[in-house]
Coordinates of C-alpha atoms in Angstrom, one line a residue:
Chain T
M55 CA -50.6 -43.0 30.4
R56 CA -47.1 -42.8 28.9
L57 CA -45.6 -39.3 28.6
A58 CA -42.9 -38.7 26.3
T59 CA -40.7 -35.6 24.9
E60 CA -38.4 -35.7 21.7
N61 CA -35.7 -33.1 21.4
L62 CA -38.1 -30.7 23.1
T63 CA -36.5 -27.2 23.5
W64 CA -38.5 -24.2 24.8
G65 CA -37.4 -20.7 25.6
V66 CA -38.4 -17.1 25.8
D67 CA -36.8 -14.1 24.1
G68 CA -34.4 -16.3 22.0
R69 CA -33.1 -17.7 25.3
A70 CA -33.4 -21.7 25.6
I71 CA -34.7 -22.6 29.2
V72 CA -35.1 -26.3 28.0
R73 CA -32.6 -27.7 25.7
D74 CA -33.3 -30.8 23.6
V75 CA -34.8 -32.9 26.3
T76 CA -35.9 -36.4 25.3
V77 CA -37.6 -38.4 28.2
E78 CA -40.1 -41.0 28.3
I79 CA -42.1 -42.0 31.3
G80 CA -43.9 -45.2 31.3
A81 CA -47.5 -45.7 32.4
G82 CA -47.8 -45.9 36.1
E83 CA -44.3 -44.7 36.7
T84 CA -43.3 -42.5 39.6
V85 CA -40.6 -40.4 38.2
G86 CA -38.9 -37.5 39.8
L87 CA -37.6 -34.5 38.2
I88 CA -34.7 -33.0 40.0
G89 CA -31.7 -30.3 39.5
P90 CA -30.6 -27.0 40.9
N91 CA -32.7 -23.8 41.0
G92 CA -33.3 -22.4 37.5
C93 CA -32.3 -25.4 35.6
G94 CA -35.8 -25.7 33.8
K95 CA -37.9 -28.3 35.9
S96 CA -40.8 -25.9 35.9
S97 CA -40.5 -25.1 32.4
L98 CA -40.1 -28.7 31.3
L99 CA -43.3 -29.7 33.3
R100 CA -45.3 -26.9 31.7
C101 CA -44.4 -28.0 28.4
I102 CA -45.4 -31.8 29.0
A103 CA -48.5 -30.5 30.6
G104 CA -49.3 -28.6 27.4
L105 CA -49.1 -25.2 29.0
R106 CA -46.3 -23.9 27.1
A107 CA -45.9 -24.8 23.0
P108 CA -42.4 -26.0 22.6
S109 CA -40.0 -24.1 20.2
S110 CA -39.1 -27.3 18.7
G111 CA -39.5 -30.9 19.4
V112 CA -42.6 -33.0 20.5
V113 CA -44.7 -33.8 23.5
R114 CA -46.4 -36.9 23.4
H115 CA -49.0 -38.4 25.7
D116 CA -49.9 -41.9 25.0
G117 CA -47.7 -41.8 21.7
E118 CA -49.8 -38.9 20.4
D119 CA -48.5 -35.5 19.5
I120 CA -50.3 -33.1 21.6
S121 CA -49.5 -29.8 19.5
G122 CA -52.9 -28.4 18.5
W123 CA -54.8 -30.2 21.2
D124 CA -57.2 -28.0 23.1
A125 CA -56.5 -27.5 26.8
R126 CA -59.7 -29.4 27.5
R127 CA -58.5 -32.5 25.8
V128 CA -55.4 -32.6 27.7
A129 CA -57.1 -31.5 31.1
Q130 CA -59.3 -34.7 30.8
R131 CA -56.4 -37.1 31.3
L132 CA -53.7 -34.9 32.9
A133 CA -53.5 -32.7 36.1
F134 CA -50.9 -30.2 36.8
V135 CA -50.3 -28.9 40.3
E136 CA -48.3 -25.7 40.4
Q137 CA -45.8 -24.4 43.0
A138 CA -47.9 -22.5 45.4
A139 CA -50.7 -21.3 43.3
E140 CA -52.4 -18.4 45.4
S141 CA -55.4 -16.7 45.2
D142 CA -57.0 -13.9 46.9
S143 CA -60.4 -15.2 46.2
D144 CA -62.8 -16.2 49.2
L145 CA -63.3 -19.6 47.8
R146 CA -63.9 -22.4 50.1
V147 CA -61.9 -25.7 50.3
G148 CA -64.6 -27.8 48.7
D149 CA -65.0 -25.2 45.7
V150 CA -61.2 -25.5 45.0
V151 CA -61.5 -29.3 45.0
S152 CA -64.6 -29.0 42.7
L153 CA -62.6 -26.9 40.3
G154 CA -60.9 -30.5 39.4
R155 CA -64.2 -31.4 37.7
T156 CA -64.1 -28.3 35.2
P157 CA -62.7 -30.4 32.2
F158 CA -65.7 -32.5 32.5
R159 CA -68.6 -29.8 32.9
D160 CA -71.0 -28.5 30.4
R161 CA -71.7 -24.9 30.4
W162 CA -75.4 -25.1 31.1
R163 CA -75.3 -27.3 34.5
G164 CA -73.8 -27.4 37.7
L165 CA -71.9 -30.4 39.2
S166 CA -73.7 -33.6 38.9
A167 CA -74.0 -36.1 41.8
A168 CA -71.2 -38.1 40.4
D169 CA -69.1 -35.0 40.4
H170 CA -70.2 -34.6 44.0
A171 CA -69.2 -38.0 44.8
I172 CA -65.8 -37.8 43.3
V173 CA -65.1 -34.3 45.1
D174 CA -66.1 -35.9 48.4
A175 CA -63.8 -38.8 47.7
A176 CA -60.9 -36.3 46.9
L177 CA -61.5 -34.5 50.0
E178 CA -61.5 -37.4 52.3
H179 CA -58.3 -38.7 50.5
V180 CA -56.4 -35.4 51.2
D181 CA -57.6 -35.3 54.7
L182 CA -59.6 -32.2 54.2
T183 CA -63.3 -33.4 54.6
G184 CA -63.5 -31.4 58.0
L185 CA -62.2 -28.5 56.5
R186 CA -64.3 -28.3 53.4
D187 CA -66.3 -25.0 54.2
R188 CA -63.0 -23.1 55.5
H189 CA -62.3 -20.0 53.3
W190 CA -59.1 -20.2 51.5
N191 CA -57.4 -17.2 52.9
T192 CA -58.0 -18.8 56.5
L193 CA -55.6 -21.9 55.5
S194 CA -52.2 -22.8 56.3
G195 CA -49.7 -23.2 53.4
G196 CA -50.0 -27.0 54.0
E197 CA -53.6 -27.0 53.7
R198 CA -53.7 -25.0 50.6
Q199 CA -51.1 -27.3 49.1
R200 CA -53.3 -30.3 49.8
A201 CA -56.4 -28.7 48.7
H202 CA -54.6 -28.3 45.1
I203 CA -53.7 -32.2 45.3
G204 CA -57.2 -32.9 46.1
R205 CA -58.1 -30.6 43.2
A206 CA -55.9 -32.7 40.9
L207 CA -57.2 -36.0 42.2
A208 CA -60.8 -34.6 41.4
Q209 CA -59.8 -34.4 37.9
R210 CA -59.2 -38.3 38.0
P211 CA -56.3 -38.0 35.6
W212 CA -54.3 -40.7 34.1
A213 CA -51.1 -38.7 34.8
I214 CA -50.2 -36.0 37.2
L215 CA -47.4 -33.4 37.2
L216 CA -46.7 -31.7 40.4
D217 CA -44.1 -28.7 40.8
E218 CA -42.3 -28.8 44.1
P219 CA -45.4 -30.2 45.9
T220 CA -43.7 -30.9 49.4
N221 CA -43.0 -27.3 50.0
H222 CA -45.0 -25.9 52.8
L223 CA -45.6 -29.5 54.0
D224 CA -44.5 -30.8 57.3
I225 CA -42.9 -34.0 57.3
R226 CA -45.9 -36.1 58.1
H227 CA -47.7 -34.6 55.1
Q228 CA -44.7 -35.0 52.8
L229 CA -44.3 -38.6 53.5
D230 CA -48.0 -39.1 53.2
L231 CA -48.2 -37.2 49.9
M232 CA -45.1 -39.0 48.4
E233 CA -46.7 -42.3 49.6
L234 CA -49.8 -41.3 47.7
L235 CA -48.1 -40.5 44.7
A236 CA -45.9 -43.6 44.7
S237 CA -48.6 -45.9 45.5
S238 CA -51.0 -44.6 43.1
D239 CA -51.1 -46.7 39.6
Q240 CA -51.1 -43.2 37.9
T241 CA -48.3 -41.7 35.9
V242 CA -46.7 -39.3 38.0
L243 CA -43.8 -36.7 37.2
V244 CA -42.9 -34.7 40.1
A245 CA -40.3 -31.9 40.3
L246 CA -38.5 -32.0 43.9
H247 CA -35.8 -30.4 45.7
D248 CA -35.2 -33.0 48.6
L249 CA -33.0 -35.6 46.9
A250 CA -33.5 -38.1 49.6
M251 CA -37.3 -38.1 49.4
A252 CA -36.9 -38.2 45.7
A253 CA -34.9 -41.3 45.9
R254 CA -37.0 -43.0 48.4
Y255 CA -40.3 -42.6 46.6
C256 CA -39.4 -42.4 42.8
D257 CA -38.8 -45.2 40.4
R258 CA -36.7 -43.3 38.4
L259 CA -35.1 -39.9 38.6
V260 CA -34.2 -37.5 35.8
L261 CA -31.5 -35.1 36.6
L262 CA -31.7 -31.5 34.9
S263 CA -28.8 -29.1 34.4
D264 CA -29.1 -25.8 32.5
G265 CA -32.1 -27.2 30.8
A266 CA -30.5 -30.4 29.6
V267 CA -31.1 -33.8 30.7
V268 CA -27.6 -34.9 32.4
A269 CA -28.7 -38.3 34.1
D270 CA -31.9 -40.5 33.7
G271 CA -32.0 -43.7 35.6
T272 CA -32.7 -45.2 39.0
P273 CA -32.0 -43.1 42.0
E274 CA -28.7 -45.2 42.7
E275 CA -27.7 -44.5 39.1
V276 CA -28.3 -40.9 39.2
L277 CA -27.3 -39.8 42.7
T278 CA -23.5 -40.2 42.8
G279 CA -21.2 -37.9 44.5
E280 CA -19.4 -36.9 41.5
R281 CA -22.6 -36.0 39.7
L282 CA -23.8 -33.9 42.4
R283 CA -20.5 -32.2 42.7
E284 CA -21.0 -31.5 39.0
V285 CA -24.4 -30.4 38.8
Y286 CA -25.1 -28.8 42.3
E287 CA -21.6 -27.9 42.9
V288 CA -21.6 -29.3 46.4
D289 CA -19.2 -31.8 47.9
A290 CA -21.8 -34.9 48.6
C291 CA -21.6 -38.1 50.3
V292 CA -24.2 -40.6 49.3
G293 CA -24.7 -43.6 51.4
R294 CA -27.5 -45.6 53.4
D295 CA -29.2 -44.2 56.5
V296 CA -30.0 -46.4 59.5
L297 CA -33.3 -47.8 57.8
G298 CA -31.5 -48.7 54.6
H299 CA -32.6 -45.6 52.4
L300 CA -30.4 -43.8 50.1
S301 CA -28.9 -40.7 52.2
I302 CA -26.9 -37.9 51.0
S303 CA -24.7 -35.8 53.5
Y304 CA -23.0 -32.7 52.3
R305 CA -19.4 -31.5 53.5
V306 CA -19.1 -27.7 53.7
E307 CA -15.7 -26.3 53.8
A308 CA -15.3 -23.4 56.6
R309 CA -14.8 -20.2 54.8
Chain Y
M161 CA -52.8 -37.6 53.9
P162 CA -54.5 -40.7 52.7
G163 CA -56.3 -42.7 55.5
S164 CA -54.7 -45.7 56.9
A165 CA -56.6 -47.9 54.5
S166 CA -55.5 -46.1 51.5
R167 CA -52.0 -46.0 52.3
T168 CA -51.3 -49.4 51.0
G169 CA -53.9 -49.6 48.1
G170 CA -53.6 -46.2 46.3
L171 CA -56.6 -44.4 45.4
P172 CA -60.1 -45.2 46.2
P173 CA -62.1 -46.7 43.4
V174 CA -64.0 -43.3 42.7
L175 CA -61.2 -41.4 42.1
H176 CA -59.7 -43.9 39.6
P177 CA -60.1 -42.4 36.1
A178 CA -61.6 -45.4 34.3
A179 CA -64.2 -46.1 37.2
A180 CA -67.8 -45.4 36.7
V181 CA -69.3 -43.4 39.5
D182 CA -72.3 -45.0 40.7
Q183 CA -72.4 -44.8 44.5
P184 CA -74.6 -42.5 46.2
R185 CA -73.0 -39.3 48.1
T186 CA -71.8 -40.1 51.3
A187 CA -72.0 -36.5 52.7
P188 CA -74.1 -33.5 51.8
S189 CA -71.6 -30.9 50.5
G190 CA -71.9 -27.1 50.4
S191 CA -74.6 -26.7 52.6
A192 CA -73.6 -23.4 53.4
R193 CA -74.1 -22.5 49.6
R194 CA -77.7 -23.7 49.7
A195 CA -78.6 -20.7 51.3
G196 CA -78.1 -19.1 47.8
G197 CA -81.8 -20.3 46.8
G198 CA -83.4 -18.3 49.5
W199 CA -81.5 -15.3 48.5
F200 CA -82.6 -15.6 44.8
A201 CA -86.2 -15.9 45.8
L202 CA -86.1 -12.9 48.0
G203 CA -84.3 -10.9 45.2
A204 CA -87.2 -12.2 42.8
V205 CA -89.7 -10.7 44.9
V206 CA -87.8 -7.5 45.8
L207 CA -87.1 -6.5 42.1
P208 CA -90.7 -6.2 40.8
V209 CA -91.7 -4.3 44.2
S210 CA -88.8 -1.9 43.7
L211 CA -89.7 -1.3 40.1
A212 CA -93.4 -0.9 40.9
V213 CA -92.6 1.7 43.8
A214 CA -89.8 3.6 41.8
M215 CA -92.6 4.0 39.0
V216 CA -95.1 5.5 41.6
I217 CA -93.0 8.0 43.4
G218 CA -91.9 11.3 42.0
S219 CA -93.5 14.3 40.4
G220 CA -97.4 13.7 39.4
D221 CA -99.4 12.3 42.3
I222 CA -100.2 9.0 41.2
G223 CA -100.4 5.6 43.2
F224 CA -100.4 2.0 42.7
A225 CA -104.0 2.0 41.5
E226 CA -103.0 4.7 38.8
L227 CA -99.8 2.8 37.9
G228 CA -102.1 -0.2 37.4
R229 CA -104.2 1.8 35.0
V230 CA -101.3 2.9 32.9
W231 CA -100.0 -0.4 32.5
G232 CA -103.4 -1.9 31.9
G233 CA -104.2 0.9 29.3
H234 CA -101.1 0.2 27.3
L235 CA -101.4 -3.5 27.4
G236 CA -104.9 -3.3 25.8
L237 CA -106.9 -4.0 29.1
D238 CA -110.2 -2.5 29.6
V239 CA -109.4 0.1 32.2
E240 CA -110.3 4.0 32.6
P241 CA -107.3 5.7 31.1
L242 CA -105.4 8.5 32.9
P243 CA -105.4 12.0 32.0
R244 CA -103.2 12.1 28.8
L245 CA -100.6 14.3 30.3
L246 CA -100.1 12.3 33.6
D247 CA -100.3 9.1 31.3
S248 CA -97.4 10.3 29.1
L249 CA -95.4 11.3 32.1
V250 CA -95.7 7.8 33.5
W251 CA -95.7 5.7 30.5
D252 CA -93.5 7.6 28.2
L253 CA -90.9 8.9 31.0
R254 CA -90.8 7.3 34.2
V255 CA -91.6 3.6 33.3
P256 CA -88.7 3.4 30.6
R257 CA -86.7 5.1 33.1
V258 CA -87.1 2.9 35.9
L259 CA -86.6 -0.2 33.6
M260 CA -83.6 1.3 32.2
A261 CA -82.1 1.7 35.6
A262 CA -82.8 -2.0 36.3
V263 CA -81.1 -3.3 33.2
V264 CA -78.0 -0.8 33.6
G265 CA -77.8 -1.8 37.3
A266 CA -77.7 -5.5 36.4
A267 CA -75.3 -5.1 33.6
L268 CA -72.8 -3.1 35.6
G269 CA -73.1 -5.4 38.5
V270 CA -72.1 -8.3 36.1
C271 CA -69.4 -6.8 34.3
G272 CA -67.7 -5.6 37.5
A273 CA -67.9 -9.2 38.9
V274 CA -66.5 -10.4 35.4
L275 CA -63.5 -8.0 35.1
Q276 CA -62.7 -8.6 38.7
A277 CA -62.2 -12.1 38.1
V278 CA -60.6 -11.8 34.7
T279 CA -58.0 -9.3 36.0
R280 CA -57.7 -11.0 39.3
N281 CA -58.0 -7.5 40.7
A282 CA -60.6 -6.6 43.5
L283 CA -60.5 -2.9 42.3
A284 CA -61.5 -3.6 38.9
D285 CA -64.8 -2.0 37.8
P286 CA -66.7 -1.9 34.5
Y287 CA -64.9 1.3 33.3
L288 CA -61.4 -0.2 33.8
L289 CA -61.1 -0.8 30.0
G290 CA -61.3 2.9 29.4
V291 CA -64.5 2.6 27.5
A292 CA -66.4 5.2 29.6
H293 CA -63.7 7.9 28.8
G294 CA -63.7 6.9 25.1
A295 CA -67.5 7.5 25.4
S296 CA -67.2 10.9 27.0
T297 CA -64.9 11.8 24.1
G298 CA -67.4 10.6 21.5
A299 CA -70.2 12.7 23.1
V300 CA -68.2 15.8 23.4
L301 CA -67.2 15.5 19.7
V302 CA -70.7 15.6 18.8
V303 CA -72.1 17.9 21.5
V304 CA -69.3 20.6 21.2
L305 CA -67.8 20.2 17.7
G306 CA -70.9 18.9 15.9
V307 CA -69.0 15.9 14.5
G308 CA -71.4 13.8 12.4
G309 CA -73.4 16.7 11.2
G310 CA -76.6 15.9 13.1
A311 CA -76.6 12.2 12.1
L312 CA -75.0 11.3 15.2
S313 CA -76.7 11.8 18.6
V314 CA -75.0 12.1 21.8
S315 CA -75.7 8.5 22.6
G316 CA -74.3 7.6 19.0
G317 CA -71.2 9.5 19.5
A318 CA -70.8 7.9 22.9
L319 CA -71.0 4.5 21.5
V320 CA -68.6 5.1 18.7
G321 CA -66.2 6.6 21.3
A322 CA -66.5 3.8 23.4
L323 CA -66.0 1.2 20.8
G324 CA -63.1 3.4 19.2
S325 CA -61.3 3.5 22.5
F326 CA -61.7 -0.3 23.1
A327 CA -60.5 -0.9 19.7
L328 CA -57.4 1.0 20.6
L329 CA -57.1 -1.1 23.7
L330 CA -57.1 -4.1 21.6
A331 CA -54.7 -3.0 19.3
L332 CA -52.1 -1.9 22.0
L333 CA -52.5 -5.1 23.6
G334 CA -52.0 -7.0 20.3
K335 CA -51.3 -10.4 20.1
R336 CA -48.7 -10.4 23.0
G337 CA -51.3 -12.1 25.5
L338 CA -54.1 -10.6 28.0
G339 CA -52.0 -10.9 31.2
S340 CA -54.0 -9.4 33.9
V341 CA -51.4 -6.7 34.8
R342 CA -51.0 -5.6 31.1
V343 CA -54.8 -5.4 30.6
V344 CA -55.3 -3.1 33.8
L345 CA -52.6 -0.8 33.1
T346 CA -53.4 -0.4 29.2
G347 CA -56.9 0.1 30.2
I348 CA -56.0 3.0 32.7
V349 CA -53.5 4.7 30.3
I350 CA -56.3 4.8 27.4
G351 CA -58.7 6.1 29.9
L352 CA -56.5 8.9 30.9
L353 CA -55.7 9.6 27.1
F354 CA -59.2 10.0 26.5
E355 CA -60.0 11.9 29.5
A356 CA -57.4 14.3 28.7
V357 CA -58.8 14.8 25.0
T358 CA -62.3 15.3 26.4
Y359 CA -61.2 18.2 28.6
L360 CA -59.3 19.7 25.9
I361 CA -62.1 19.8 23.7
L362 CA -64.3 21.2 26.5
M363 CA -61.8 23.8 27.7
A364 CA -60.9 25.1 24.1
S365 CA -64.0 25.4 22.3
S366 CA -67.2 25.4 24.6
D367 CA -69.1 27.9 26.5
A368 CA -70.3 27.2 30.3
D369 CA -73.7 25.8 29.4
T370 CA -72.4 22.9 27.2
T371 CA -69.7 22.2 29.6
R372 CA -72.4 21.8 32.3
A373 CA -74.7 19.5 30.1
V374 CA -71.6 17.3 29.0
L375 CA -70.4 17.1 32.9
S376 CA -73.7 16.0 34.0
W377 CA -74.2 13.5 31.2
L378 CA -70.6 12.3 32.1
L379 CA -71.9 11.6 35.8
G380 CA -74.8 9.7 34.5
S381 CA -78.2 10.2 34.3
M382 CA -81.5 7.7 33.5
A383 CA -83.3 11.0 32.6
S384 CA -82.8 10.6 28.6
A385 CA -84.2 6.9 28.9
R386 CA -87.0 6.2 26.1
W387 CA -88.6 3.2 25.3
D388 CA -86.4 2.7 22.2
S389 CA -83.2 2.9 24.1
V390 CA -84.5 0.7 26.8
A391 CA -85.4 -1.9 24.4
V392 CA -81.8 -1.7 22.5
T393 CA -80.1 -1.5 25.8
A394 CA -82.1 -4.6 27.4
I395 CA -81.5 -7.0 24.4
V396 CA -77.8 -6.2 24.2
C397 CA -77.5 -6.6 27.9
G398 CA -79.6 -9.8 28.1
V399 CA -77.7 -11.4 25.4
G400 CA -74.4 -10.5 26.9
L401 CA -75.2 -11.5 30.5
V402 CA -76.1 -14.9 29.3
V403 CA -72.8 -15.3 27.4
L404 CA -71.0 -14.2 30.7
W405 CA -72.9 -16.6 32.5
L406 CA -72.1 -19.4 30.3
H407 CA -68.5 -18.8 31.3
S408 CA -69.0 -19.1 35.1
T409 CA -67.0 -22.2 35.3
A410 CA -63.9 -20.5 33.5
L411 CA -64.3 -17.6 35.8
D412 CA -63.9 -19.6 38.8
G413 CA -60.9 -21.4 37.3
F414 CA -59.2 -18.0 36.9
A415 CA -59.2 -17.5 40.6
F416 CA -55.7 -19.2 40.8
G417 CA -54.0 -17.8 37.6
A418 CA -53.6 -18.6 34.2
D419 CA -51.4 -21.7 34.3
T420 CA -53.9 -23.4 36.6
A421 CA -56.9 -22.2 34.7
A422 CA -55.3 -23.7 31.6
S423 CA -54.3 -27.1 33.3
L424 CA -58.2 -27.2 34.1
G425 CA -58.8 -27.3 30.5
I426 CA -59.8 -23.7 30.1
D427 CA -58.8 -21.8 26.8
V428 CA -57.2 -18.9 28.8
R429 CA -56.5 -16.8 25.8
R430 CA -59.7 -17.2 23.9
T431 CA -62.0 -17.0 27.1
R432 CA -60.1 -13.9 28.2
A433 CA -60.5 -12.1 25.0
L434 CA -64.3 -13.3 24.6
L435 CA -64.9 -11.9 28.3
L436 CA -63.3 -8.8 27.7
V437 CA -64.9 -8.0 24.4
T438 CA -68.2 -8.9 25.8
T439 CA -68.0 -6.8 28.7
A440 CA -66.6 -3.9 26.7
L441 CA -69.6 -4.1 24.3
L442 CA -71.9 -4.2 27.3
V443 CA -70.6 -1.2 29.1
S444 CA -70.5 0.8 25.9
V445 CA -73.8 0.5 25.3
V446 CA -74.6 1.1 28.9
V447 CA -72.3 4.2 28.9
A448 CA -74.0 5.4 25.6
S449 CA -77.4 5.1 26.9
V450 CA -76.9 6.7 30.6
G451 CA -73.4 8.1 31.0
A452 CA -70.8 6.6 33.2
I453 CA -72.4 5.4 36.4
A454 CA -69.8 5.1 39.2
F455 CA -69.2 2.7 42.0
V456 CA -72.3 0.2 41.2
G457 CA -70.0 -2.3 39.3
L458 CA -67.5 -2.0 42.2
I459 CA -69.8 -2.2 45.2
V460 CA -72.4 -4.7 44.2
P461 CA -70.2 -7.7 43.1
H462 CA -68.2 -7.4 46.3
T463 CA -71.4 -7.1 48.5
V464 CA -72.7 -10.2 46.7
R465 CA -69.5 -12.3 47.0
F466 CA -69.6 -11.4 50.7
L467 CA -73.1 -12.9 51.2
L468 CA -73.2 -15.6 48.7
G469 CA -69.5 -16.5 48.1
P470 CA -67.3 -16.2 45.0
L471 CA -68.4 -19.0 42.4
H472 CA -69.8 -17.3 39.4
R473 CA -72.8 -19.5 38.6
I474 CA -74.2 -17.9 41.7
L475 CA -72.5 -14.6 41.9
L476 CA -73.3 -13.3 38.3
P477 CA -77.2 -13.8 38.4
A478 CA -77.2 -12.5 42.2
S479 CA -75.1 -9.4 41.0
A480 CA -77.4 -9.0 38.2
L481 CA -80.2 -8.9 40.6
A482 CA -78.7 -6.8 43.3
G483 CA -77.3 -4.3 40.7
A484 CA -80.8 -3.6 39.4
V485 CA -82.5 -3.2 42.8
F486 CA -79.6 -0.9 43.8
L487 CA -79.7 1.3 40.7
V488 CA -83.6 1.5 40.5
W489 CA -83.7 2.9 44.5
V490 CA -80.7 5.1 43.9
D491 CA -82.3 6.7 40.7
A492 CA -85.5 7.1 42.5
L493 CA -83.6 8.9 45.2
A494 CA -81.9 11.2 42.7
R495 CA -85.2 12.0 41.1
V496 CA -87.0 13.0 44.4
A497 CA -84.3 14.3 46.9
F498 CA -84.1 17.6 45.5
A499 CA -87.0 17.6 43.4
P500 CA -87.7 19.4 40.8
R501 CA -83.8 19.5 40.4
E502 CA -82.4 16.2 39.7
V503 CA -79.0 15.0 41.1
P504 CA -76.8 12.9 38.9
V505 CA -77.4 9.3 39.7
G506 CA -73.6 8.7 40.0
V507 CA -73.3 11.1 43.1
F508 CA -76.0 8.9 44.8
T509 CA -74.5 5.6 44.0
A510 CA -71.7 7.0 45.7
L511 CA -73.2 8.4 48.7
V512 CA -75.3 5.5 49.1
G513 CA -73.1 2.8 48.1
V514 CA -70.0 3.8 49.9
P515 CA -71.4 3.1 53.5
I516 CA -73.0 -0.1 52.5
F517 CA -69.4 -1.2 51.2
L518 CA -67.6 0.0 54.4
L519 CA -70.2 -1.9 56.1
V520 CA -69.3 -5.1 54.2
L521 CA -65.6 -4.7 54.6
R522 CA -66.1 -4.4 58.4
R523 CA -68.1 -7.3 58.5
R524 CA -65.3 -9.3 56.4
G525 CA -62.8 -8.0 59.1
E526 CA -60.9 -6.2 56.1
L527 CA -61.1 -2.7 57.9

């Protein structure tokens, strides 16, 4: 599924958080959304996911303007994983993943056999099969995050949007998650803080600063020392690590 | 997180959006939840038994045989009727009262569960929206000041007051959204406002007897239940409970907040508004019929959630059953404990309910 925005602007109380953003994400692409804290990554994701109506501009899913679409229509093709969505409810892991079937259920009936098969597969895919009967409040942060990913997978989306999904994950699960996102043929748009991780797994990076796109291209094109200095205000040195992956080192002046 | 096989090949076919799902399930899921069926079967037996027992106990010396004769007589069966006074005592007073307790208990249990989910607040109870205080203001206006000039009964006044306070709540919430905290705080403020108005009217203009009558109504009592009020309440509650149950999936989706719910295809605004209006209508009718009965809407859903889990498809009907059984027994207790004097049922819901609730919290390790 192709995702696109045209001159998208969104703000609250007259203050623009996302400014005039035009991006296009091709079907099956894995695109990383990077930028400093407060640059509008989460807001842009929410606009593209149809959770916020743009103040001006257009969001397109497969070329169609989504304004006026109901939530269910969007949810049948696109999944969104919030940053650390919490609950004090006593749901079990299996129930949380089953929530992914919500856009496809009708009011009168429970989960169908097909729904159960999908939920089982999603649990298996995020390595939570053994924990399916565990209660939410007994899970670690990483297990919760994986349950949310599993929930998104159970939605069987054509596109999946994630906001800082690697937070709370140890390095093993970070790598597994990024591997999963990069290898799937779904369209993936993922907001990330870890620039090296973004560079390694994303086909393309979109760099936001103060709500606007300042760079859009391959990791090598986007992550240059000069640009990182401008946007993040750090003295960064971009090179290769021993395995040949793009790596970024930071010089800190002693104060 | 993927197994070694999927690390190279992406998603398993069943998770692909275009794939048809035809494979049989590999593992049984939710075996723990299957226990729910047993609890329902138990409830379906316990409720009729409770109703029958509650109809027998109390003043007037009748047993199950006499109860059967009363029902049989009124259903047109060929049975020997009871003496008229006794028959009237059972059929016109006690039977509707017990049925009313069941209907009200079911409605309060479900409304509590729904409001706890909508506001994501474990402390939410059916009176959260301030309708009970609005109802008491309406009742006091009728009883003390004679508003309505005799055309309005106490129940009618209470209903008008409850709906009026809810209209005010909606007006204050306005178009700016129905966020959990906003709803809770606005509801509490409205409740406090109407509570103040109620006491102001009581203190300013009434005598001790009226005050006492109004206060006992405020604490809740089934004593005024008659067939006509039972029928109205039962119809409204029946329709309302089905509407709420049909939103079970959406209520589950609210567990992780508005954005996650919306990303699951739930129209959050519309669903929240519909659920709030439905619960407010149900609670208004209930309060108008029997007063504000505390604790049921708080204790019952939490206890059921502890036993059967938080999925609303099961939680709502189970809360209805449990609420009905609970209130039938508590009302029976309120009738006979200090007979012939009657204790307001709200007093006993707390006295009986709080120990049960503490036990549940303790078992859950939260106390």
